[in-house]
Amino acid sequence: MPNQRKAYVFVAIAAAVVLSLFGAAFLIGKLEEQPAVTKTVNAGSSATAAVIYSTSFPDLMGVAQPLGQWSQKLLIVNFWATWCAPCIEEIPMLVRMQEKHAAAGLQIVGIAADSSANSSNWAKKLAINYPVLPDESRAIEFSKRVGNRFGLLPFSIILSPAGDIVTTKLGVMTEEEITTWVERYRRKS
Amino acid sequence: MNEKKAPLKIYKLVLAFAACAASSAALADMLRSGESGSTTRTTSIAAKPAAELLDPEQAFRPQIKLQNRTTLEVRFEVVPGYYLYRDRIRVDAELKASPTGKEAGRRPDAGAKPIKNRYALQLPPGRSVDDPTFGKVDIFDKSTTFVVDLTTTSGPPLAATGSSTGNSRNASKAGLSVSVTKLVVTSQGCAAAGVCFPAQQHEFPMPAFVSNGKGSANNSGGWLSPLASSSQGFGQARQPSTSFALPK
């Protein structure tokens, strides 16, 4: 009967339409995704990267250090403080990572929401092998600007050697996470 | 007959087509975001997603209640999963000293500059924990109340900006009457999930001193909530508040 046949045809066409639309959407999705890394920061991220590179913080000697000097590195900006126990616990791992992956282009920088004296004290205790930049009055506000909603610590933001924001992390980082990023952005020599 | 049925058929087809398009697009989108979701989980926190963290005023709920002119109760209703460091709690007041009696005539603008006073505190013991970094520390991880004697002061006079009269005791001796214009409770704590808040200054309204502890709109049985809480430091100047620096 013609109506039944038409119904079958209709269903077949509908199914074909569904499948092709689905396939198209899937393909478009795949093309949109970046092959290497999925950005977790929103459209403002290149503005954020610019803000980071153009900001300076004092080192333990009081000399202003522009963060842009490390723009060619896989830069991990780690916000910490001596009154923050999880921050202190995270640092020995960061020291190990810095030692191990410096040649691959990793650079960790520790911005402390703390006094120079406290920071220097703990930097010695923990044998910190990367720049420690204490700025009690600016550190937390700056971290809020780059994505740290409540100004909690520890907080880290990672920038690729190409100048993109790779990710942000609230809470301690793990060795696995850092190793993954190092492998992804390893400096080809 | 065909003429009447043709437009109907087309109409149905179009509707069906649109429905399929919508649902498959939705499905594809869901699957796509599901995929990128797994690689996007790089903004994370050890135990709690960042979105679930409370802001410090909600996590620690500081409140004050004035018992009488010399006694203040302070309460922290700490939410489970959060804790405060006992030895980092401070209660400070900004005071205004006005000359009284003979002094009023002699030095009408004495005490124009604000005085800052830090009160001596009798805190409950809290809970003792073994911190891997700091050793034995006392924390408050549940609702805690303590009383502050407003006639006390702890330590030497604080170098408040521009103050020349030192603390409230000195002011009284100098024939000035002292009233509290601002009360600030400082606290510092962490979430058990593994992140810490910077020290918070919770500012409280002070009409309470004039009107029997019932001055504020945020009144529940006499308990007052802060007017404002910030981690910027006591006072308006955006500089390190060294007067109230936390102990090393």
GROMACS .gro file of C-alpha atoms in nm:
model
  437
    1MET     CA    1   0.000   0.000   0.000
    2PRO     CA    2   0.130   0.336  -0.097
    3ASN     CA    3   0.087   0.494   0.245
    4GLN     CA    4   0.280   0.225   0.424
    5ARG     CA    5   0.557   0.243   0.171
    6LYS     CA    6   0.569   0.616   0.206
    7ALA     CA    7   0.594   0.573   0.581
    8TYR     CA    8   0.896   0.346   0.539
    9VAL     CA    9   1.057   0.590   0.301
   10PHE     CA   10   0.991   0.867   0.545
   11VAL     CA   11   1.152   0.676   0.832
   12ALA     CA   12   1.452   0.590   0.616
   13ILE     CA   13   1.501   0.952   0.516
   14ALA     CA   14   1.462   1.068   0.877
   15ALA     CA   15   1.719   0.815   0.995
   16ALA     CA   16   1.962   0.920   0.726
   17VAL     CA   17   1.912   1.282   0.821
   18VAL     CA   18   1.972   1.210   1.188
   19LEU     CA   19   2.287   1.015   1.119
   20SER     CA   20   2.437   1.268   0.885
   21LEU     CA   21   2.359   1.561   1.110
   22PHE     CA   22   2.509   1.379   1.402
   23GLY     CA   23   2.815   1.293   1.201
   24ALA     CA   24   2.855   1.649   1.081
   25ALA     CA   25   2.827   1.793   1.429
   26PHE     CA   26   3.079   1.542   1.556
   27LEU     CA   27   3.324   1.627   1.281
   28ILE     CA   28   3.287   1.999   1.337
   29GLY     CA   29   3.348   1.941   1.704
   30LYS     CA   30   3.666   1.750   1.629
   31LEU     CA   31   3.795   2.026   1.404
   32GLU     CA   32   3.731   2.292   1.666
   33GLU     CA   33   3.929   2.115   1.933
   34GLN     CA   34   4.297   2.190   1.942
   35PRO     CA   35   4.512   1.886   1.885
   36ALA     CA   36   4.745   1.938   2.177
   37VAL     CA   37   4.560   2.095   2.467
   38THR     CA   38   4.207   2.193   2.561
   39LYS     CA   39   4.207   2.539   2.708
   40THR     CA   40   4.037   2.563   3.041
   41VAL     CA   41   4.044   2.940   3.062
   42ASN     CA   42   3.790   3.135   2.862
   43ALA     CA   43   3.824   3.375   2.571
   44GLY     CA   44   4.002   3.628   2.791
   45SER     CA   45   4.303   3.402   2.825
   46SER     CA   46   4.532   3.579   2.581
   47ALA     CA   47   4.456   3.901   2.764
   48THR     CA   48   4.538   3.720   3.088
   49ALA     CA   49   4.868   3.594   2.947
   50ALA     CA   50   4.954   3.950   2.844
   51VAL     CA   51   4.876   4.075   3.194
   52ILE     CA   52   5.097   3.808   3.346
   53TYR     CA   53   5.395   3.873   3.120
   54SER     CA   54   5.376   4.247   3.171
   55THR     CA   55   5.370   4.230   3.553
   56SER     CA   56   5.674   4.243   3.778
   57PHE     CA   57   5.727   4.117   4.129
   58PRO     CA   58   6.022   4.179   4.360
   59ASP     CA   59   6.265   3.899   4.427
   60LEU     CA   60   6.421   3.821   4.765
   61MET     CA   61   6.675   4.096   4.705
   62GLY     CA   62   6.398   4.344   4.633
   63VAL     CA   63   6.480   4.364   4.263
   64ALA     CA   64   6.173   4.384   4.037
   65GLN     CA   65   6.146   4.076   3.816
   66PRO     CA   66   5.918   4.102   3.511
   67LEU     CA   67   5.736   3.774   3.451
   68GLY     CA   68   5.781   3.831   3.077
   69GLN     CA   69   6.145   3.731   3.104
   70TRP     CA   70   6.020   3.371   3.117
   71SER     CA   71   5.781   3.398   2.824
   72GLN     CA   72   5.976   3.139   2.624
   73LYS     CA   73   5.944   2.880   2.899
   74LEU     CA   74   5.676   2.644   3.013
   75LEU     CA   75   5.606   2.877   3.301
   76ILE     CA   76   5.436   2.764   3.622
   77VAL     CA   77   5.346   3.061   3.840
   78ASN     CA   78   5.279   2.916   4.183
   79PHE     CA   79   5.112   3.137   4.446
   80TRP     CA   80   5.197   3.038   4.803
   81ALA     CA   81   5.250   3.168   5.155
   82THR     CA   82   5.431   3.053   5.466
   83TRP     CA   83   5.104   3.052   5.660
   84CYS     CA   84   4.956   2.804   5.415
   85ALA     CA   85   5.045   2.448   5.514
   86PRO     CA   86   4.941   2.278   5.187
   87CYS     CA   87   5.158   2.532   4.999
   88ILE     CA   88   5.464   2.441   5.201
   89GLU     CA   89   5.390   2.073   5.146
   90GLU     CA   90   5.371   2.125   4.770
   91ILE     CA   91   5.709   2.296   4.739
   92PRO     CA   92   5.951   2.001   4.773
   93MET     CA   93   5.775   1.840   4.475
   94LEU     CA   94   5.808   2.167   4.277
   95VAL     CA   95   6.178   2.181   4.363
   96ARG     CA   96   6.221   1.825   4.231
   97MET     CA   97   6.031   1.910   3.911
   98GLN     CA   98   6.237   2.223   3.853
   99GLU     CA   99   6.558   2.028   3.891
  100LYS     CA  100   6.445   1.745   3.670
  101HIS     CA  101   6.281   1.940   3.387
  102ALA     CA  102   6.473   2.268   3.361
  103ALA     CA  103   6.650   2.142   3.049
  104ALA     CA  104   6.313   2.067   2.889
  105GLY     CA  105   6.216   2.430   2.931
  106LEU     CA  106   6.028   2.423   3.261
  107GLN     CA  107   6.044   2.734   3.478
  108ILE     CA  108   5.865   2.753   3.810
  109VAL     CA  109   5.824   3.087   3.983
  110GLY     CA  110   5.690   3.117   4.338
  111ILE     CA  111   5.496   3.435   4.416
  112ALA     CA  112   5.452   3.457   4.791
  113ALA     CA  113   5.164   3.638   4.962
  114ASP     CA  114   5.403   3.697   5.247
  115SER     CA  115   5.685   3.910   5.373
  116SER     CA  116   6.031   3.894   5.226
  117ALA     CA  117   6.171   3.776   5.560
  118ASN     CA  118   5.927   3.484   5.596
  119SER     CA  119   5.967   3.386   5.233
  120SER     CA  120   6.344   3.397   5.253
  121ASN     CA  121   6.336   3.187   5.567
  122TRP     CA  122   6.132   2.911   5.409
  123ALA     CA  123   6.314   2.937   5.076
  124LYS     CA  124   6.629   2.840   5.260
  125LYS     CA  125   6.460   2.567   5.462
  126LEU     CA  126   6.316   2.411   5.150
  127ALA     CA  127   6.620   2.480   4.932
  128ILE     CA  128   6.399   2.641   4.668
  129ASN     CA  129   6.577   2.633   4.333
  130TYR     CA  130   6.350   2.873   4.146
  131PRO     CA  131   6.276   3.246   4.183
  132VAL     CA  132   6.082   3.339   4.494
  133LEU     CA  133   5.897   3.667   4.457
  134PRO     CA  134   5.742   3.792   4.783
  135ASP     CA  135   5.473   4.058   4.757
  136GLU     CA  136   5.243   4.054   5.057
  137SER     CA  137   5.019   4.334   4.939
  138ARG     CA  138   4.981   4.240   4.573
  139ALA     CA  139   5.008   3.864   4.539
  140ILE     CA  140   4.653   3.763   4.629
  141GLU     CA  141   4.485   4.038   4.428
  142PHE     CA  142   4.697   3.947   4.129
  143SER     CA  143   4.607   3.581   4.162
  144LYS     CA  144   4.238   3.679   4.166
  145ARG     CA  145   4.290   3.869   3.844
  146VAL     CA  146   4.427   3.561   3.673
  147GLY     CA  147   4.152   3.328   3.785
  148ASN     CA  148   4.180   3.262   4.158
  149ARG     CA  149   3.825   3.339   4.259
  150PHE     CA  150   3.858   3.362   4.638
  151GLY     CA  151   4.228   3.427   4.657
  152LEU     CA  152   4.288   3.081   4.804
  153LEU     CA  153   4.629   2.920   4.821
  154PRO     CA  154   4.802   2.731   4.675
  155PHE     CA  155   4.704   2.841   4.327
  156SER     CA  156   4.902   2.790   4.008
  157ILE     CA  157   4.872   2.910   3.654
  158ILE     CA  158   5.065   2.754   3.367
  159LEU     CA  159   5.169   2.929   3.047
  160SER     CA  160   5.306   2.755   2.740
  161PRO     CA  161   5.628   2.860   2.562
  162ALA     CA  162   5.401   3.000   2.290
  163GLY     CA  163   5.241   3.237   2.541
  164ASP     CA  164   4.906   3.063   2.594
  165ILE     CA  165   4.744   2.990   2.925
  166VAL     CA  166   4.752   2.613   2.953
  167THR     CA  167   4.558   2.573   3.273
  168THR     CA  168   4.504   2.692   3.627
  169LYS     CA  169   4.507   2.477   3.939
  170LEU     CA  170   4.355   2.547   4.277
  171GLY     CA  171   4.515   2.325   4.540
  172VAL     CA  172   4.839   2.133   4.522
  173MET     CA  173   4.964   2.012   4.186
  174THR     CA  174   5.079   1.658   4.135
  175GLU     CA  175   5.399   1.531   3.984
  176GLU     CA  176   5.194   1.351   3.717
  177GLU     CA  177   5.022   1.671   3.608
  178ILE     CA  178   5.347   1.862   3.577
  179THR     CA  179   5.519   1.578   3.393
  180THR     CA  180   5.232   1.566   3.143
  181TRP     CA  181   5.267   1.936   3.065
  182VAL     CA  182   5.645   1.910   3.042
  183GLU     CA  183   5.618   1.628   2.788
  184ARG     CA  184   5.361   1.819   2.586
  185TYR     CA  185   5.567   2.137   2.568
  186ARG     CA  186   5.915   1.988   2.578
  187ARG     CA  187   6.174   2.212   2.420
  188LYS     CA  188   6.302   2.043   2.106
  189SER     CA  189   6.682   2.076   2.104
  190MET     CA  190  -0.692   1.463  -0.367
  191ASN     CA  191  -0.323   1.474  -0.437
  192GLU     CA  192  -0.318   1.849  -0.426
  193LYS     CA  193  -0.460   1.860  -0.074
  194LYS     CA  194  -0.235   1.583   0.056
  195ALA     CA  195   0.089   1.714  -0.099
  196PRO     CA  196   0.129   2.028   0.116
  197LEU     CA  197   0.042   1.824   0.428
  198LYS     CA  198   0.307   1.566   0.351
  199ILE     CA  199   0.569   1.831   0.292
  200TYR     CA  200   0.471   2.002   0.612
  201LYS     CA  201   0.515   1.680   0.809
  202LEU     CA  202   0.849   1.613   0.645
  203VAL     CA  203   0.977   1.957   0.728
  204LEU     CA  204   0.866   1.921   1.089
  205ALA     CA  205   1.026   1.581   1.120
  206PHE     CA  206   1.344   1.709   0.959
  207ALA     CA  207   1.360   2.001   1.202
  208ALA     CA  208   1.301   1.774   1.500
  209CYS     CA  209   1.574   1.536   1.388
  210ALA     CA  210   1.815   1.820   1.328
  211ALA     CA  211   1.752   1.964   1.671
  212SER     CA  212   1.782   1.638   1.859
  213SER     CA  213   2.089   1.514   1.676
  214ALA     CA  214   2.262   1.846   1.720
  215ALA     CA  215   2.184   1.832   2.087
  216LEU     CA  216   2.311   1.478   2.110
  217ALA     CA  217   2.629   1.560   1.923
  218ASP     CA  218   2.687   1.861   2.142
  219MET     CA  219   2.639   1.659   2.457
  220LEU     CA  220   2.885   1.398   2.341
  221ARG     CA  221   3.132   1.661   2.232
  222SER     CA  222   3.132   1.843   2.562
  223GLY     CA  223   3.147   1.510   2.738
  224GLU     CA  224   3.467   1.438   2.549
  225SER     CA  225   3.636   1.768   2.607
  226GLY     CA  226   3.517   1.748   2.966
  227SER     CA  227   3.755   1.466   3.033
  228THR     CA  228   4.056   1.651   2.901
  229THR     CA  229   3.944   1.978   3.059
  230ARG     CA  230   3.955   1.849   3.413
  231THR     CA  231   4.278   2.032   3.474
  232THR     CA  232   4.126   2.305   3.688
  233SER     CA  233   4.073   2.096   3.993
  234ILE     CA  234   4.120   2.078   4.363
  235ALA     CA  235   4.221   1.779   4.566
  236ALA     CA  236   3.887   1.684   4.717
  237LYS     CA  237   3.629   1.951   4.629
  238PRO     CA  238   3.561   2.117   4.295
  239ALA     CA  239   3.644   2.487   4.316
  240ALA     CA  240   3.281   2.579   4.250
  241GLU     CA  241   3.174   2.418   4.578
  242LEU     CA  242   3.411   2.608   4.802
  243LEU     CA  243   3.244   2.856   5.031
  244ASP     CA  244   3.367   3.208   5.060
  245PRO     CA  245   3.532   3.277   5.398
  246GLU     CA  246   3.235   3.460   5.547
  247GLN     CA  247   3.011   3.162   5.473
  248ALA     CA  248   3.268   2.905   5.582
  249PHE     CA  249   3.352   3.069   5.916
  250ARG     CA  250   3.043   3.283   5.989
  251PRO     CA  251   3.193   3.535   6.231
  252GLN     CA  252   2.948   3.718   6.458
  253ILE     CA  253   2.964   3.944   6.761
  254LYS     CA  254   2.725   4.022   7.044
  255LEU     CA  255   2.766   4.302   7.288
  256GLN     CA  256   2.682   4.193   7.643
  257ASN     CA  257   2.743   4.529   7.799
  258ARG     CA  258   2.978   4.822   7.751
  259THR     CA  259   3.282   4.620   7.853
  260THR     CA  260   3.203   4.267   7.736
  261LEU     CA  261   3.185   4.140   7.383
  262GLU     CA  262   3.105   3.787   7.269
  263VAL     CA  263   3.261   3.663   6.947
  264ARG     CA  264   3.135   3.353   6.770
  265PHE     CA  265   3.259   3.159   6.468
  266GLU     CA  266   3.008   2.908   6.331
  267VAL     CA  267   3.264   2.704   6.140
  268VAL     CA  268   3.115   2.485   5.868
  269PRO     CA  269   3.228   2.119   5.867
  270GLY     CA  270   3.518   2.076   5.630
  271TYR     CA  271   3.674   2.408   5.728
  272TYR     CA  272   3.892   2.514   6.019
  273LEU     CA  273   4.049   2.823   6.172
  274TYR     CA  274   4.391   2.856   6.331
  275ARG     CA  275   4.338   2.942   6.698
  276ASP     CA  276   4.651   3.150   6.730
  277ARG     CA  277   4.568   3.369   6.432
  278ILE     CA  278   4.248   3.515   6.572
  279ARG     CA  279   4.260   3.884   6.656
  280VAL     CA  280   4.005   4.132   6.784
  281ASP     CA  281   4.090   4.492   6.713
  282ALA     CA  282   3.906   4.816   6.746
  283GLU     CA  283   3.946   5.156   6.601
  284LEU     CA  284   3.863   5.408   6.867
  285LYS     CA  285   3.783   5.772   6.872
  286ALA     CA  286   3.891   5.968   7.171
  287SER     CA  287   3.709   6.289   7.248
  288PRO     CA  288   3.813   6.531   7.516
  289THR     CA  289   3.587   6.552   7.822
  290GLY     CA  290   3.533   6.807   8.090
  291LYS     CA  291   3.823   7.050   8.126
  292GLU     CA  292   4.007   6.894   7.837
  293ALA     CA  293   3.719   6.966   7.600
  294GLY     CA  294   3.774   7.334   7.642
  295ARG     CA  295   4.149   7.319   7.653
  296ARG     CA  296   4.214   7.082   7.364
  297PRO     CA  297   3.900   7.056   7.156
  298ASP     CA  298   4.064   6.864   6.876
  299ALA     CA  299   4.262   6.624   7.091
  300GLY     CA  300   4.202   6.265   6.989
  301ALA     CA  301   4.094   6.363   6.640
  302LYS     CA  302   4.326   6.096   6.506
  303PRO     CA  303   4.197   5.739   6.547
  304ILE     CA  304   4.350   5.500   6.797
  305LYS     CA  305   4.383   5.134   6.731
  306ASN     CA  306   4.356   4.880   7.008
  307ARG     CA  307   4.416   4.508   7.006
  308TYR     CA  308   4.228   4.324   7.279
  309ALA     CA  309   4.378   4.048   7.493
  310LEU     CA  310   4.191   3.726   7.417
  311GLN     CA  311   4.091   3.428   7.631
  312LEU     CA  312   4.031   3.166   7.366
  313PRO     CA  313   3.899   2.815   7.420
  314PRO     CA  314   4.159   2.543   7.357
  315GLY     CA  315   4.017   2.420   7.026
  316ARG     CA  316   4.134   2.091   6.882
  317SER     CA  317   4.499   1.999   6.872
  318VAL     CA  318   4.621   1.849   6.545
  319ASP     CA  319   4.956   1.739   6.415
  320ASP     CA  320   5.032   1.944   6.109
  321PRO     CA  321   5.310   1.800   5.889
  322THR     CA  322   5.446   2.149   5.828
  323PHE     CA  323   5.377   2.341   6.146
  324GLY     CA  324   5.381   2.063   6.405
  325LYS     CA  325   5.118   2.076   6.679
  326VAL     CA  326   4.858   2.339   6.604
  327ASP     CA  327   4.527   2.425   6.766
  328ILE     CA  328   4.233   2.468   6.536
  329PHE     CA  329   3.865   2.553   6.559
  330ASP     CA  330   3.674   2.320   6.330
  331LYS     CA  331   3.328   2.372   6.472
  332SER     CA  332   3.119   2.647   6.628
  333THR     CA  333   3.333   2.838   6.877
  334THR     CA  334   3.244   3.127   7.108
  335PHE     CA  335   3.465   3.337   7.331
  336VAL     CA  336   3.436   3.651   7.538
  337VAL     CA  337   3.642   3.966   7.498
  338ASP     CA  338   3.697   4.208   7.782
  339LEU     CA  339   3.691   4.544   7.613
  340THR     CA  340   3.889   4.710   7.889
  341THR     CA  341   4.198   4.511   7.799
  342THR     CA  342   4.471   4.576   7.559
  343SER     CA  343   4.741   4.340   7.445
  344GLY     CA  344   5.095   4.455   7.397
  345PRO     CA  345   5.234   4.805   7.361
  346PRO     CA  346   5.040   5.085   7.193
  347LEU     CA  347   4.999   5.018   6.825
  348ALA     CA  348   5.141   5.260   6.571
  349ALA     CA  349   4.813   5.353   6.406
  350THR     CA  350   4.851   5.587   6.112
  351GLY     CA  351   4.883   5.936   6.243
  352SER     CA  352   4.795   5.847   6.601
  353SER     CA  353   4.972   6.025   6.879
  354THR     CA  354   4.765   5.909   7.174
  355GLY     CA  355   4.859   5.538   7.170
  356ASN     CA  356   4.603   5.299   7.310
  357SER     CA  357   4.276   5.348   7.490
  358ARG     CA  358   4.428   5.331   7.840
  359ASN     CA  359   4.661   5.617   7.767
  360ALA     CA  360   4.373   5.807   7.617
  361SER     CA  361   4.162   5.769   7.932
  362LYS     CA  362   4.451   5.882   8.145
  363ALA     CA  363   4.484   6.188   7.928
  364GLY     CA  364   4.125   6.285   8.013
  365LEU     CA  365   3.976   6.167   7.689
  366SER     CA  366   3.665   5.956   7.658
  367VAL     CA  367   3.701   5.671   7.417
  368SER     CA  368   3.439   5.517   7.193
  369VAL     CA  369   3.471   5.238   6.945
  370THR     CA  370   3.408   5.341   6.589
  371LYS     CA  371   3.507   5.020   6.418
  372LEU     CA  372   3.550   4.663   6.538
  373VAL     CA  373   3.751   4.418   6.331
  374VAL     CA  374   3.782   4.047   6.396
  375THR     CA  375   4.068   3.881   6.209
  376SER     CA  376   4.070   3.512   6.132
  377GLN     CA  377   4.271   3.282   5.911
  378GLY     CA  378   4.175   2.933   5.811
  379CYS     CA  379   4.167   2.662   5.552
  380ALA     CA  380   3.938   2.412   5.387
  381ALA     CA  381   4.012   2.052   5.480
  382ALA     CA  382   4.022   1.990   5.104
  383GLY     CA  383   4.369   2.144   5.098
  384VAL     CA  384   4.350   2.517   5.031
  385CYS     CA  385   4.390   2.808   5.267
  386PHE     CA  386   4.226   3.148   5.283
  387PRO     CA  387   4.436   3.455   5.342
  388ALA     CA  388   4.369   3.629   5.674
  389GLN     CA  389   4.024   3.787   5.671
  390GLN     CA  390   3.932   4.109   5.842
  391HIS     CA  391   3.564   4.107   5.936
  392GLU     CA  392   3.439   4.455   6.009
  393PHE     CA  393   3.143   4.498   6.242
  394PRO     CA  394   2.900   4.787   6.287
  395MET     CA  395   2.936   4.984   6.604
  396PRO     CA  396   2.608   5.161   6.668
  397ALA     CA  397   2.564   4.855   6.895
  398PHE     CA  398   2.763   5.036   7.159
  399VAL     CA  399   2.515   5.318   7.170
  400SER     CA  400   2.190   5.129   7.146
  401ASN     CA  401   2.224   4.822   7.369
  402GLY     CA  402   2.349   4.572   7.115
  403LYS     CA  403   2.044   4.603   6.895
  404GLY     CA  404   2.181   4.851   6.648
  405SER     CA  405   2.208   4.648   6.334
  406ALA     CA  406   1.958   4.510   6.085
  407ASN     CA  407   2.146   4.178   6.081
  408ASN     CA  408   2.026   4.103   6.428
  409SER     CA  409   1.939   3.752   6.538
  410GLY     CA  410   1.920   3.727   6.916
  411GLY     CA  411   2.165   4.010   6.943
  412TRP     CA  412   2.429   3.848   6.720
  413LEU     CA  413   2.565   4.077   6.454
  414SER     CA  414   2.715   3.974   6.123
  415PRO     CA  415   3.001   4.165   5.964
  416LEU     CA  416   2.938   4.475   5.758
  417ALA     CA  417   3.220   4.365   5.536
  418SER     CA  418   3.498   4.111   5.520
  419SER     CA  419   3.816   4.152   5.327
  420SER     CA  420   4.164   4.020   5.300
  421GLN     CA  421   4.301   4.364   5.223
  422GLY     CA  422   4.409   4.456   5.572
  423PHE     CA  423   4.267   4.672   5.846
  424GLY     CA  424   4.218   5.028   5.739
  425GLN     CA  425   4.172   5.188   5.402
  426ALA     CA  426   4.533   5.219   5.295
  427ARG     CA  427   4.636   4.950   5.052
  428GLN     CA  428   4.961   4.876   5.222
  429PRO     CA  429   5.076   4.580   5.429
  430SER     CA  430   4.905   4.610   5.765
  431THR     CA  431   5.217   4.554   5.968
  432SER     CA  432   5.039   4.662   6.285
  433PHE     CA  433   4.834   4.348   6.270
  434ALA     CA  434   5.081   4.114   6.106
  435LEU     CA  435   5.028   3.750   6.185
  436PRO     CA  436   5.286   3.587   6.409
  437LYS     CA  437   5.588   3.438   6.236
   0.00000   0.00000   0.00000
